[in-house]
Short mmCIF file of C-alpha atoms in Angstrom, two decimals:
data_model
loop_
_atom_site.label_atom_id
_atom_site.label_comp_id
_atom_site.label_asym_id
_atom_site.label_seq_id
_atom_site.Cartn_x
_atom_site.Cartn_y
_atom_site.Cartn_z
CA MET A 1 -18.03 -38.30 2.46
CA SER A 2 -21.31 -36.32 4.21
CA PRO A 3 -23.64 -34.73 2.51
CA THR A 4 -22.08 -31.39 2.92
CA ARG A 5 -18.62 -32.38 1.48
CA ARG A 6 -18.20 -32.72 -2.13
CA GLU A 7 -15.46 -32.23 -5.11
CA ILE A 8 -14.85 -30.68 -8.03
CA THR A 9 -12.73 -31.06 -10.88
CA GLY A 10 -14.33 -29.15 -13.75
CA PHE A 11 -13.45 -25.43 -14.75
CA SER A 12 -17.23 -25.11 -16.26
CA ASN A 13 -18.77 -26.23 -12.69
CA PRO A 14 -21.58 -23.80 -12.45
CA THR A 15 -20.35 -23.50 -8.58
CA VAL A 16 -16.72 -22.80 -9.92
CA LYS A 17 -18.47 -19.92 -12.24
CA ALA A 18 -20.41 -18.68 -9.08
CA LEU A 19 -17.50 -18.09 -6.82
CA ARG A 20 -15.18 -17.39 -9.48
CA ALA A 21 -17.93 -14.39 -10.10
CA LEU A 22 -17.65 -12.98 -6.66
CA ARG A 23 -13.93 -11.35 -7.37
CA GLU A 24 -16.39 -8.59 -8.94
CA LYS A 25 -18.12 -6.25 -7.14
CA ARG A 26 -21.61 -6.34 -8.77
CA HIS A 27 -21.86 -9.97 -8.35
CA ARG A 28 -20.87 -9.65 -4.41
CA LYS A 29 -23.01 -7.46 -4.33
CA ALA A 30 -26.20 -9.36 -5.67
CA ALA A 31 -24.68 -12.65 -3.46
CA GLY A 32 -24.50 -10.55 -0.70
CA ARG A 33 -21.02 -12.38 -0.18
CA PHE A 34 -17.11 -11.81 -0.66
CA LEU A 35 -14.07 -14.27 -0.79
CA ALA A 36 -11.52 -14.89 1.84
CA GLU A 37 -8.23 -16.62 1.37
CA GLY A 38 -5.51 -18.25 3.37
CA LEU A 39 -5.32 -20.63 6.76
CA ARG A 40 -4.19 -17.73 8.94
CA LEU A 41 -7.06 -15.48 7.89
CA LEU A 42 -9.89 -18.01 7.93
CA THR A 43 -9.10 -18.79 11.20
CA ASP A 44 -9.01 -15.18 12.79
CA ALA A 45 -12.04 -15.32 11.28
CA ARG A 46 -13.11 -18.18 12.68
CA GLU A 47 -11.97 -17.25 16.16
CA CYS A 48 -13.87 -13.94 15.96
CA SER A 49 -17.15 -15.89 15.33
CA TYR A 50 -17.11 -15.40 11.69
CA LEU A 51 -16.89 -19.13 9.90
CA PRO A 52 -17.56 -19.27 5.77
CA GLU A 53 -20.86 -20.42 4.43
CA VAL A 54 -18.71 -22.54 1.82
CA LEU A 55 -15.42 -23.43 2.64
CA VAL A 56 -13.11 -24.48 -0.72
CA LEU A 57 -10.44 -26.74 0.15
CA SER A 58 -7.46 -27.83 -2.37
CA ASP A 59 -7.30 -31.69 -2.73
CA ARG A 60 -3.71 -31.33 -1.99
CA ARG A 61 -3.55 -29.15 1.33
CA GLU A 62 -1.12 -30.74 3.77
CA PRO A 63 -2.71 -31.50 7.21
CA HIS A 64 -2.57 -28.71 10.03
CA PRO A 65 -5.02 -28.62 12.93
CA LEU A 66 -5.90 -25.40 12.46
CA LEU A 67 -7.01 -26.63 8.87
CA ALA A 68 -8.56 -29.69 10.61
CA ALA A 69 -10.58 -27.11 13.39
CA LEU A 70 -11.88 -24.93 10.73
CA GLU A 71 -13.28 -28.23 8.97
CA GLU A 72 -15.00 -29.47 12.11
CA ALA A 73 -16.22 -25.79 12.59
CA VAL A 74 -17.59 -25.37 8.94
CA GLU A 75 -19.42 -28.51 8.95
CA ALA A 76 -20.92 -27.80 12.68
CA ASP A 77 -22.58 -24.57 11.85
CA GLY A 78 -24.18 -26.17 8.79
CA GLY A 79 -21.76 -24.88 6.19
CA GLU A 80 -20.72 -26.95 2.45
CA ILE A 81 -17.24 -28.38 1.79
CA ILE A 82 -15.63 -28.34 -1.45
CA GLU A 83 -12.33 -29.98 -2.50
CA THR A 84 -11.08 -29.15 -5.67
CA THR A 85 -8.22 -28.77 -7.50
CA PRO A 86 -5.41 -26.16 -6.61
CA ASP A 87 -5.87 -24.61 -10.76
CA ILE A 88 -9.38 -24.48 -10.00
CA LEU A 89 -8.55 -22.32 -6.67
CA SER A 90 -6.56 -20.38 -8.47
CA LYS A 91 -9.03 -19.72 -11.04
CA ILE A 92 -11.64 -18.67 -8.11
CA THR A 93 -9.07 -16.50 -5.87
CA GLY A 94 -7.12 -15.07 -9.27
CA LYS A 95 -4.13 -15.97 -7.30
CA ASP A 96 -1.41 -17.51 -8.53
CA ASN A 97 -0.04 -19.66 -5.87
CA PRO A 98 -3.71 -19.95 -4.55
CA GLN A 99 -3.52 -20.61 -0.32
CA ALA A 100 -4.82 -24.13 0.00
CA VAL A 101 -8.25 -22.66 1.12
CA ALA A 102 -10.85 -20.15 0.87
CA GLY A 103 -14.02 -19.32 2.29
CA VAL A 104 -16.67 -17.45 1.56
CA PHE A 105 -18.88 -14.73 3.76
CA ALA A 106 -21.57 -13.37 4.10
CA GLU A 107 -21.36 -9.66 3.93
CA PHE A 108 -21.61 -7.78 7.03
CA ASP A 109 -24.19 -4.78 8.27
CA THR A 110 -22.13 -1.67 7.56
CA SER A 111 -25.24 0.91 8.17
CA LEU A 112 -23.71 3.63 10.63
CA ALA A 113 -26.92 2.73 13.01
CA ALA A 114 -25.19 -0.79 13.56
CA LEU A 115 -21.81 1.16 14.64
CA ASP A 116 -21.59 1.57 18.41
CA ARG A 117 -19.03 4.64 18.98
CA SER A 118 -18.58 3.99 22.39
CA SER A 119 -17.18 0.91 22.18
CA ALA A 120 -14.03 2.66 21.21
CA ASP A 121 -12.09 5.62 21.75
CA ILE A 122 -10.66 5.54 18.28
CA TRP A 123 -12.35 5.24 14.88
CA LEU A 124 -10.68 5.37 11.65
CA VAL A 125 -12.78 7.63 8.47
CA ALA A 126 -11.30 7.37 4.48
CA GLN A 127 -13.40 9.75 2.58
CA ALA A 128 -13.40 8.47 -1.32
CA LEU A 129 -10.59 5.77 -1.33
CA ARG A 130 -9.86 4.39 -4.27
CA ASP A 131 -7.27 1.67 -3.40
CA PRO A 132 -8.16 -1.92 -1.67
CA GLY A 133 -4.70 -2.31 -0.85
CA ASN A 134 -4.85 1.09 0.67
CA LEU A 135 -8.65 0.26 2.42
CA GLY A 136 -7.08 -3.33 3.52
CA THR A 137 -4.10 -1.31 5.19
CA MET A 138 -6.30 0.90 7.03
CA LEU A 139 -8.17 -2.14 8.15
CA ARG A 140 -5.04 -3.49 9.41
CA THR A 141 -4.05 -0.48 10.98
CA GLY A 142 -7.57 -0.17 12.66
CA ASP A 143 -6.53 -3.00 14.63
CA ALA A 144 -3.40 -2.54 15.77
CA ILE A 145 -4.58 0.40 17.13
CA GLY A 146 -7.42 -0.69 18.85
CA ALA A 147 -9.56 0.92 16.99
CA GLY A 148 -13.57 0.36 17.01
CA GLY A 149 -13.44 -0.10 13.18
CA VAL A 150 -13.36 1.92 9.50
CA ILE A 151 -16.15 4.09 8.46
CA LEU A 152 -15.85 4.59 4.84
CA LEU A 153 -17.61 7.60 2.97
CA ASP A 154 -18.72 8.68 -0.39
CA ASP A 155 -17.33 6.23 -3.22
CA CYS A 156 -14.49 3.85 -1.71
CA ALA A 157 -13.21 0.80 -3.21
CA ASP A 158 -15.11 -2.36 -1.54
CA PRO A 159 -14.21 -3.72 1.64
CA PHE A 160 -15.24 -6.82 0.55
CA SER A 161 -12.78 -7.11 -2.56
CA VAL A 162 -10.21 -9.89 -2.56
CA GLU A 163 -7.30 -7.36 -2.47
CA ALA A 164 -9.02 -5.22 0.57
CA VAL A 165 -9.81 -8.66 2.00
CA ARG A 166 -5.78 -9.58 1.81
CA ALA A 167 -4.57 -6.33 2.70
CA SER A 168 -6.26 -6.38 5.73
CA MET A 169 -4.82 -9.54 6.82
CA GLY A 170 -8.06 -10.42 9.14
CA ALA A 171 -8.55 -7.31 9.99
CA VAL A 172 -11.89 -7.43 8.13
CA PHE A 173 -13.65 -9.29 10.75
CA THR A 174 -11.42 -7.53 13.37
CA GLN A 175 -12.75 -4.31 12.91
CA ARG A 176 -16.41 -2.72 12.37
CA LEU A 177 -17.09 -1.45 8.71
CA ALA A 178 -19.35 1.35 7.96
CA GLN A 179 -20.70 2.73 4.65
CA ALA A 180 -21.75 6.09 4.70
CA ARG A 181 -22.32 9.21 2.47
CA TRP A 182 -20.85 13.29 3.93
CA GLU A 183 -24.64 13.62 3.78
CA GLU A 184 -25.53 10.82 6.64
CA PHE A 185 -22.48 10.83 8.37
CA GLU A 186 -21.99 14.40 9.73
CA PRO A 187 -25.74 14.49 11.04
CA TRP A 188 -25.09 10.85 12.66
CA LEU A 189 -21.45 12.23 13.82
CA ARG A 190 -23.21 14.92 15.61
CA SER A 191 -25.86 12.93 17.19
CA GLY A 192 -23.67 11.95 19.66
CA ALA A 193 -19.88 12.56 21.46
CA GLY A 194 -16.92 12.44 18.69
CA GLN A 195 -13.92 14.22 17.66
CA LEU A 196 -13.69 14.85 13.55
CA VAL A 197 -9.75 15.28 13.48
CA ALA A 198 -8.09 15.46 9.96
CA ALA A 199 -4.67 16.16 8.46
CA SER A 200 -4.61 19.45 6.96
CA LEU A 201 -3.00 22.32 5.62
CA ARG A 202 -5.44 24.84 6.70
CA ASP A 203 -5.75 26.72 9.59
CA ALA A 204 -3.93 23.68 11.40
CA GLN A 205 -1.59 23.03 13.97
CA PRO A 206 1.35 20.92 14.66
CA TYR A 207 -0.20 17.14 15.07
CA ARG A 208 2.04 15.73 17.98
CA GLY A 209 0.41 17.02 21.35
CA ALA A 210 -2.71 18.52 19.81
CA PRO A 211 -5.70 18.03 21.88
CA TYR A 212 -7.21 14.89 21.13
CA SER A 213 -10.40 13.56 22.52
CA ALA A 214 -12.39 10.22 22.60
CA PRO A 215 -14.12 8.95 20.75
CA CYS A 216 -11.59 10.56 18.14
CA PHE A 217 -12.78 9.98 14.56
CA VAL A 218 -9.71 10.63 12.43
CA MET A 219 -10.16 11.22 9.08
CA VAL A 220 -8.23 10.68 5.38
CA GLY A 221 -9.11 11.55 2.16
CA ASN A 222 -8.85 10.62 -1.79
CA GLU A 223 -5.19 9.31 -2.66
CA SER A 224 -5.30 12.19 -5.56
CA ARG A 225 -7.57 14.99 -4.18
CA GLY A 226 -7.31 14.86 -0.49
CA LEU A 227 -10.42 15.93 1.32
CA PRO A 228 -12.84 18.31 -0.10
CA GLU A 229 -12.28 21.87 1.86
CA PRO A 230 -15.86 21.20 3.52
CA TYR A 231 -15.36 17.98 4.74
CA GLU A 232 -12.07 19.77 6.30
CA MET A 233 -14.21 22.79 7.69
CA ALA A 234 -15.98 20.50 9.52
CA CYS A 235 -13.49 19.02 11.57
CA ASP A 236 -13.16 20.14 14.96
CA LEU A 237 -9.54 19.51 14.75
CA ARG A 238 -6.78 20.14 11.58
CA VAL A 239 -3.58 18.66 12.00
CA THR A 240 -0.51 19.03 10.29
CA MET A 241 1.85 16.67 9.90
CA PRO A 242 5.74 17.75 8.83
CA MET A 243 6.17 17.95 5.63
CA LYS A 244 10.57 18.01 4.89
CA GLY A 245 10.50 17.30 1.19
CA ARG A 246 9.06 18.28 -1.55
CA ALA A 247 5.89 15.89 -1.25
CA ASP A 248 2.82 17.98 -0.10
CA SER A 249 1.38 14.97 1.57
CA LEU A 250 1.18 11.09 2.57
CA ASN A 251 -0.15 7.74 1.33
CA ALA A 252 -3.53 7.73 2.85
CA ALA A 253 -2.86 4.20 4.43
CA VAL A 254 0.38 6.28 5.97
CA ALA A 255 -1.21 9.08 7.46
CA ALA A 256 -3.97 7.29 9.00
CA ALA A 257 -1.68 5.11 10.96
CA VAL A 258 0.75 8.22 11.95
CA LEU A 259 -1.93 10.30 12.68
CA GLY A 260 -3.87 7.18 14.69
CA TYR A 261 -0.70 5.71 16.71
CA GLU A 262 -0.07 9.63 17.94
CA VAL A 263 -3.84 9.73 18.81
CA LEU A 264 -3.46 6.85 20.60
CA ALA A 265 -0.48 7.65 22.78
CA SER A 266 -2.19 10.65 23.75
CA LEU A 267 -5.61 9.72 24.69
CA MET B 1 9.69 19.06 -36.79
CA SER B 2 13.29 19.34 -35.11
CA PRO B 3 15.10 15.92 -35.80
CA THR B 4 14.72 15.03 -32.06
CA ARG B 5 11.01 14.91 -32.74
CA ARG B 6 9.17 11.99 -34.48
CA GLU B 7 5.92 10.66 -34.60
CA ILE B 8 4.99 6.71 -33.80
CA THR B 9 1.45 5.63 -34.31
CA GLY B 10 1.88 1.79 -34.95
CA PHE B 11 1.47 -0.97 -32.21
CA SER B 12 4.47 -2.66 -34.12
CA ASN B 13 7.25 -0.10 -34.10
CA PRO B 14 10.69 -1.66 -32.35
CA THR B 15 10.47 1.77 -30.24
CA VAL B 16 7.08 0.75 -29.21
CA LYS B 17 8.06 -2.69 -28.24
CA ALA B 18 11.15 -1.42 -26.96
CA LEU B 19 9.76 1.06 -24.22
CA ARG B 20 6.61 -1.41 -23.17
CA ALA B 21 9.65 -3.77 -22.31
CA LEU B 22 10.35 -1.40 -19.67
CA ARG B 23 8.05 -3.41 -17.83
CA GLU B 24 9.86 -5.76 -17.11
CA LYS B 25 12.71 -6.20 -14.82
CA ARG B 26 15.19 -8.45 -17.07
CA HIS B 27 14.93 -5.69 -19.73
CA ARG B 28 14.80 -2.54 -17.53
CA LYS B 29 18.60 -4.01 -16.24
CA ALA B 30 19.45 -5.15 -19.83
CA ALA B 31 18.83 -1.82 -20.78
CA GLY B 32 19.77 0.44 -17.99
CA ARG B 33 16.35 2.49 -18.38
CA PHE B 34 13.31 2.73 -16.51
CA LEU B 35 10.15 4.88 -17.54
CA ALA B 36 8.15 7.02 -15.46
CA GLU B 37 5.10 8.88 -16.36
CA GLY B 38 2.76 11.74 -15.38
CA LEU B 39 3.26 15.39 -15.80
CA ARG B 40 3.40 15.76 -11.67
CA LEU B 41 6.18 13.37 -11.57
CA LEU B 42 8.27 14.39 -14.75
CA THR B 43 7.84 17.51 -13.14
CA ASP B 44 9.39 16.64 -9.77
CA ALA B 45 11.87 15.25 -11.62
CA ARG B 46 12.76 18.29 -14.16
CA GLU B 47 13.33 20.15 -10.91
CA CYS B 48 15.67 17.58 -9.32
CA SER B 49 18.13 17.93 -12.20
CA TYR B 50 16.37 14.73 -13.67
CA LEU B 51 15.80 14.58 -17.53
CA PRO B 52 14.06 11.77 -19.81
CA GLU B 53 16.45 10.53 -22.16
CA VAL B 54 13.12 10.05 -24.14
CA LEU B 55 9.82 11.69 -23.57
CA VAL B 56 7.02 9.98 -24.78
CA LEU B 57 3.74 12.39 -25.96
CA SER B 58 0.01 11.65 -25.95
CA ASP B 59 -1.15 13.42 -28.99
CA ARG B 60 -4.11 13.90 -27.62
CA ARG B 61 -2.83 15.71 -24.80
CA GLU B 62 -3.88 19.50 -23.79
CA PRO B 63 -1.12 21.94 -23.42
CA HIS B 64 -0.23 22.84 -20.68
CA PRO B 65 3.03 24.84 -19.24
CA LEU B 66 4.59 22.17 -17.69
CA LEU B 67 4.41 20.52 -20.32
CA ALA B 68 5.84 23.24 -22.65
CA ALA B 69 8.91 23.31 -19.60
CA LEU B 70 9.66 19.41 -19.87
CA GLU B 71 9.61 19.25 -23.39
CA GLU B 72 11.79 22.47 -23.92
CA ALA B 73 14.38 20.73 -21.31
CA VAL B 74 14.39 17.18 -22.71
CA GLU B 75 15.28 18.84 -26.09
CA ALA B 76 17.69 21.31 -24.93
CA ASP B 77 19.29 18.16 -22.86
CA GLY B 78 19.28 16.40 -26.52
CA GLY B 79 16.91 14.05 -25.42
CA GLU B 80 13.98 12.61 -27.89
CA ILE B 81 10.16 13.58 -28.00
CA ILE B 82 8.19 11.24 -29.46
CA GLU B 83 4.48 11.88 -29.86
CA THR B 84 2.26 8.94 -29.95
CA THR B 85 -1.42 7.83 -29.47
CA PRO B 86 -3.34 7.15 -26.18
CA ASP B 87 -3.44 3.62 -27.36
CA ILE B 88 0.04 3.14 -27.57
CA LEU B 89 1.09 4.89 -24.44
CA SER B 90 -1.33 3.00 -22.66
CA LYS B 91 0.02 -0.36 -24.29
CA ILE B 92 3.55 1.36 -22.68
CA THR B 93 2.78 2.19 -19.74
CA GLY B 94 0.38 -0.50 -19.06
CA LYS B 95 -2.09 1.40 -17.57
CA ASP B 96 -5.86 1.44 -18.85
CA ASN B 97 -6.28 5.46 -18.50
CA PRO B 98 -2.49 6.58 -19.14
CA GLN B 99 -1.24 9.57 -18.63
CA ALA B 100 -0.20 11.95 -21.42
CA VAL B 101 3.36 11.87 -20.91
CA ALA B 102 6.22 9.43 -19.89
CA GLY B 103 9.49 9.69 -19.40
CA VAL B 104 12.40 6.90 -19.77
CA PHE B 105 15.48 7.55 -17.09
CA ALA B 106 19.19 6.49 -16.81
CA GLU B 107 18.79 4.29 -13.72
CA PHE B 108 20.65 5.36 -10.72
CA ASP B 109 24.00 4.10 -9.45
CA THR B 110 22.10 2.11 -6.02
CA SER B 111 25.53 1.63 -4.68
CA LEU B 112 26.27 1.92 -1.21
CA ALA B 113 29.93 3.42 -1.63
CA ALA B 114 27.34 6.30 -3.05
CA LEU B 115 25.71 7.15 -0.09
CA ASP B 116 26.83 10.49 1.73
CA ARG B 117 25.20 9.37 5.33
CA SER B 118 25.99 12.59 6.74
CA SER B 119 23.82 14.16 4.10
CA ALA B 120 20.27 13.58 6.31
CA ASP B 121 19.52 12.46 10.32
CA ILE B 122 17.16 9.34 9.50
CA TRP B 123 17.21 6.26 6.93
CA LEU B 124 15.17 4.26 5.79
CA VAL B 125 15.88 0.27 5.50
CA ALA B 126 13.83 -2.27 3.98
CA GLN B 127 15.17 -6.10 4.06
CA ALA B 128 13.40 -8.38 1.12
CA LEU B 129 10.39 -6.30 0.75
CA ARG B 130 8.18 -7.88 -1.90
CA ASP B 131 5.91 -5.49 -2.65
CA PRO B 132 6.76 -2.44 -4.91
CA GLY B 133 3.80 -0.13 -3.75
CA ASN B 134 5.06 -0.40 -0.03
CA LEU B 135 8.44 -0.16 -1.18
CA GLY B 136 7.27 3.21 -3.61
CA THR B 137 5.27 4.14 -0.59
CA MET B 138 8.33 4.12 1.66
CA LEU B 139 10.58 6.12 -1.08
CA ARG B 140 7.60 9.17 -0.29
CA THR B 141 7.82 8.54 3.42
CA GLY B 142 11.52 9.22 3.00
CA ASP B 143 10.83 12.33 1.27
CA ALA B 144 8.02 13.06 3.45
CA ILE B 145 10.22 12.48 7.00
CA GLY B 146 13.18 14.13 5.58
CA ALA B 147 14.96 10.84 5.03
CA GLY B 148 18.20 10.83 2.92
CA GLY B 149 17.09 7.67 1.00
CA VAL B 150 16.00 4.04 1.41
CA ILE B 151 18.53 1.08 1.68
CA LEU B 152 17.05 -1.67 -0.25
CA LEU B 153 18.74 -4.96 1.83
CA ASP B 154 18.50 -8.74 0.07
CA ASP B 155 15.73 -9.36 -2.74
CA CYS B 156 13.69 -6.33 -2.78
CA ALA B 157 10.96 -5.52 -5.24
CA ASP B 158 12.87 -3.47 -7.79
CA PRO B 159 12.40 0.16 -7.44
CA PHE B 160 12.87 1.01 -10.88
CA SER B 161 9.12 -1.13 -11.58
CA VAL B 162 6.39 1.15 -13.41
CA GLU B 163 4.16 0.19 -10.17
CA ALA B 164 7.35 1.49 -7.36
CA VAL B 165 7.41 4.57 -9.38
CA ARG B 166 4.31 5.27 -9.66
CA ALA B 167 3.88 4.98 -5.67
CA SER B 168 6.64 6.56 -5.12
CA MET B 169 4.91 10.40 -6.06
CA GLY B 170 8.09 11.33 -7.47
CA ALA B 171 10.20 10.65 -4.44
CA VAL B 172 12.23 8.12 -6.74
CA PHE B 173 14.06 11.03 -7.65
CA THR B 174 14.05 12.66 -4.26
CA GLN B 175 15.56 9.77 -1.91
CA ARG B 176 18.96 8.38 -2.57
CA LEU B 177 18.58 4.91 -3.19
CA ALA B 178 20.82 2.33 -2.56
CA GLN B 179 20.63 -2.08 -2.99
CA ALA B 180 22.87 -4.12 -1.26
CA ARG B 181 23.43 -7.48 0.58
CA TRP B 182 22.84 -7.90 4.39
CA GLU B 183 26.86 -9.14 4.33
CA GLU B 184 27.59 -5.59 2.30
CA PHE B 185 25.08 -3.26 4.23
CA GLU B 186 26.73 -4.40 7.77
CA PRO B 187 30.12 -3.44 7.89
CA TRP B 188 29.29 -0.26 5.84
CA LEU B 189 27.21 0.47 8.45
CA ARG B 190 29.68 0.08 11.04
CA SER B 191 32.43 1.52 8.81
CA GLY B 192 31.30 5.47 10.25
CA ALA B 193 28.41 6.55 12.86
CA GLY B 194 24.83 5.30 12.73
CA GLN B 195 22.34 3.97 14.65
CA LEU B 196 20.37 0.68 13.10
CA VAL B 197 17.04 0.68 15.11
CA ALA B 198 14.06 -2.15 14.05
CA ALA B 199 10.87 -2.81 15.38
CA SER B 200 10.64 -6.07 17.28
CA LEU B 201 9.35 -7.73 19.87
CA ARG B 202 12.45 -9.23 21.40
CA ASP B 203 13.95 -7.52 23.65
CA ALA B 204 12.34 -4.29 22.68
CA GLN B 205 11.72 -0.90 24.09
CA PRO B 206 8.69 1.10 23.77
CA TYR B 207 9.21 3.03 20.42
CA ARG B 208 8.01 6.55 21.77
CA GLY B 209 10.49 8.18 24.10
CA ALA B 210 13.61 6.00 22.64
CA PRO B 211 16.88 7.09 22.35
CA TYR B 212 17.08 7.63 19.13
CA SER B 213 20.37 9.14 17.53
CA ALA B 214 21.73 10.44 14.37
CA PRO B 215 22.37 9.16 11.90
CA CYS B 216 19.51 6.46 12.68
CA PHE B 217 18.74 3.88 10.28
CA VAL B 218 15.52 2.67 10.71
CA MET B 219 15.05 -0.99 9.41
CA VAL B 220 11.75 -2.89 8.17
CA GLY B 221 11.59 -6.68 7.37
CA ASN B 222 9.54 -8.44 4.77
CA GLU B 223 5.93 -8.02 4.43
CA SER B 224 5.39 -11.90 5.63
CA ARG B 225 8.31 -13.33 7.56
CA GLY B 226 9.67 -9.81 9.01
CA LEU B 227 13.07 -9.34 9.65
CA PRO B 228 15.75 -12.36 10.25
CA GLU B 229 16.22 -12.86 13.54
CA PRO B 230 19.87 -11.77 13.20
CA TYR B 231 19.45 -9.05 11.86
CA GLU B 232 17.06 -7.73 14.90
CA MET B 233 20.03 -9.02 17.06
CA ALA B 234 22.43 -6.50 15.27
CA CYS B 235 20.42 -3.49 16.01
CA ASP B 236 21.41 -0.73 18.23
CA LEU B 237 18.37 -0.11 19.64
CA ARG B 238 14.57 -2.37 19.10
CA VAL B 239 11.78 -0.82 19.33
CA THR B 240 8.15 -2.26 19.98
CA MET B 241 4.67 -0.40 18.65
CA PRO B 242 1.46 -1.02 20.60
CA MET B 243 -0.30 -3.74 18.63
CA LYS B 244 -4.09 -3.68 20.62
CA GLY B 245 -5.76 -6.08 18.54
CA ARG B 246 -5.30 -9.59 17.35
CA ALA B 247 -2.21 -8.91 14.56
CA ASP B 248 0.98 -8.71 15.87
CA SER B 249 2.25 -6.65 12.99
CA LEU B 250 2.02 -3.32 10.89
CA ASN B 251 2.13 -3.10 7.28
CA ALA B 252 5.70 -2.68 6.54
CA ALA B 253 5.43 0.65 4.85
CA VAL B 254 3.28 1.74 7.45
CA ALA B 255 5.43 0.91 10.04
CA ALA B 256 8.82 2.28 8.35
CA ALA B 257 6.07 5.95 8.79
CA VAL B 258 5.04 5.79 12.75
CA LEU B 259 8.69 4.85 13.57
CA GLY B 260 9.94 7.41 10.99
CA TYR B 261 8.37 10.17 12.28
CA GLU B 262 8.83 9.32 15.92
CA VAL B 263 12.37 9.41 14.88
CA LEU B 264 12.03 13.10 12.94
CA ALA B 265 9.67 14.24 16.28
CA SER B 266 13.03 12.82 19.24
CA LEU B 267 16.26 14.06 17.24
#
């Protein structure tokens, strides 16, 4: 076994404790690290040039060429490889039937300054999105519509939580992520080209055939409260989607997708 | 206090145990009852003529005219009203910060035979959908696009779980629900008018501008495996949505919504 490989079989091992702690936001922030699990997701990451610093493997794993490629890449990159039991992997990822592999990644730079808005025609913007599943789904939708990334405004769920990473189906590695307060975002947006669009009931036009223009920033609000009125009023375009039933709103990730696909078709 | 009202303060009270048991599918099926929580959701239910058989109220609730209307309707209907502590409500609904009110409803008839396909132009169909949040989100989307309801094929998550009911935002009361195996669904579908449509990569045409016709049955598949090939091949129309990134699929509830809105716009 090379010096970068080791085996862990004890639940109370300090490395297991440190890995497990990454399920909690404050520990993630302190460590600047997050967990991602599953061969498919880690392969997506590798193909996007993200390698885990630590690769955790089940000692019951089946051989797989993609897993071998992953191990090789991590070793070549100077990363650490840990073999452990399915029970301990389950404890680390918090999943009853854990995948055979998990990785620890360094968190990305999520400053607005690091975004190149000219790199894509569509960007998704979420304000105070609380559900990690919705956040991950927005990342996944962003990937599908060819968005540049997702900008998280105000107090959102953590995009580096195990749940958000899982729901993103790997898009956390293909989409750019930024986190900002509205007070930072608005001046940044207005410092360059960009059309801010939101689904709204206030002074809105039908979402189909609306005059979208690139780069188009498609914004959705909090699951319960929607967008604050000043945010809506700051938009360049407010659009409305048909609501044929009793409800007056869609799930936030659904609204972002329906609107995002409409923008994609019209740009 | 009228005979239909009582107060419960003990965690080990058998009624509390019976209500709490409704969080588990086998107990729901045995009782033929399910739980829904929150004043907004219960008000939606009441306005759709669904009243809970049992209404559970927090003894710390704030007065509210909609709550008074709900209590009155349940009493007039001969239902039972239980007052209890927030802790016990939390135990019943499994939520840390419980809503001030929850209700127990009789499960609906979910047979295909009870569906009137001519009552709506769009129906959503989900095959082996495993995530209750996705299922609830599809119900909510169905309400928004004016669908008649959601047909659940094969082994889906239980639409009467607390999580699905919560994610439906009340649409579990506005949408019709049916549950069937594919072997029952296909002959039922073909026994009347109906176009079966699925998002597919097999011999598919662009989803925008495709020749949708009413009643249109929009089908999505399992979160991991998608639709079985024979189900796709049985469709009258296979359509494809742009996938600009690495992923080759969307979240199931998102796919249903993007496709559903497209059908709505073109019928």
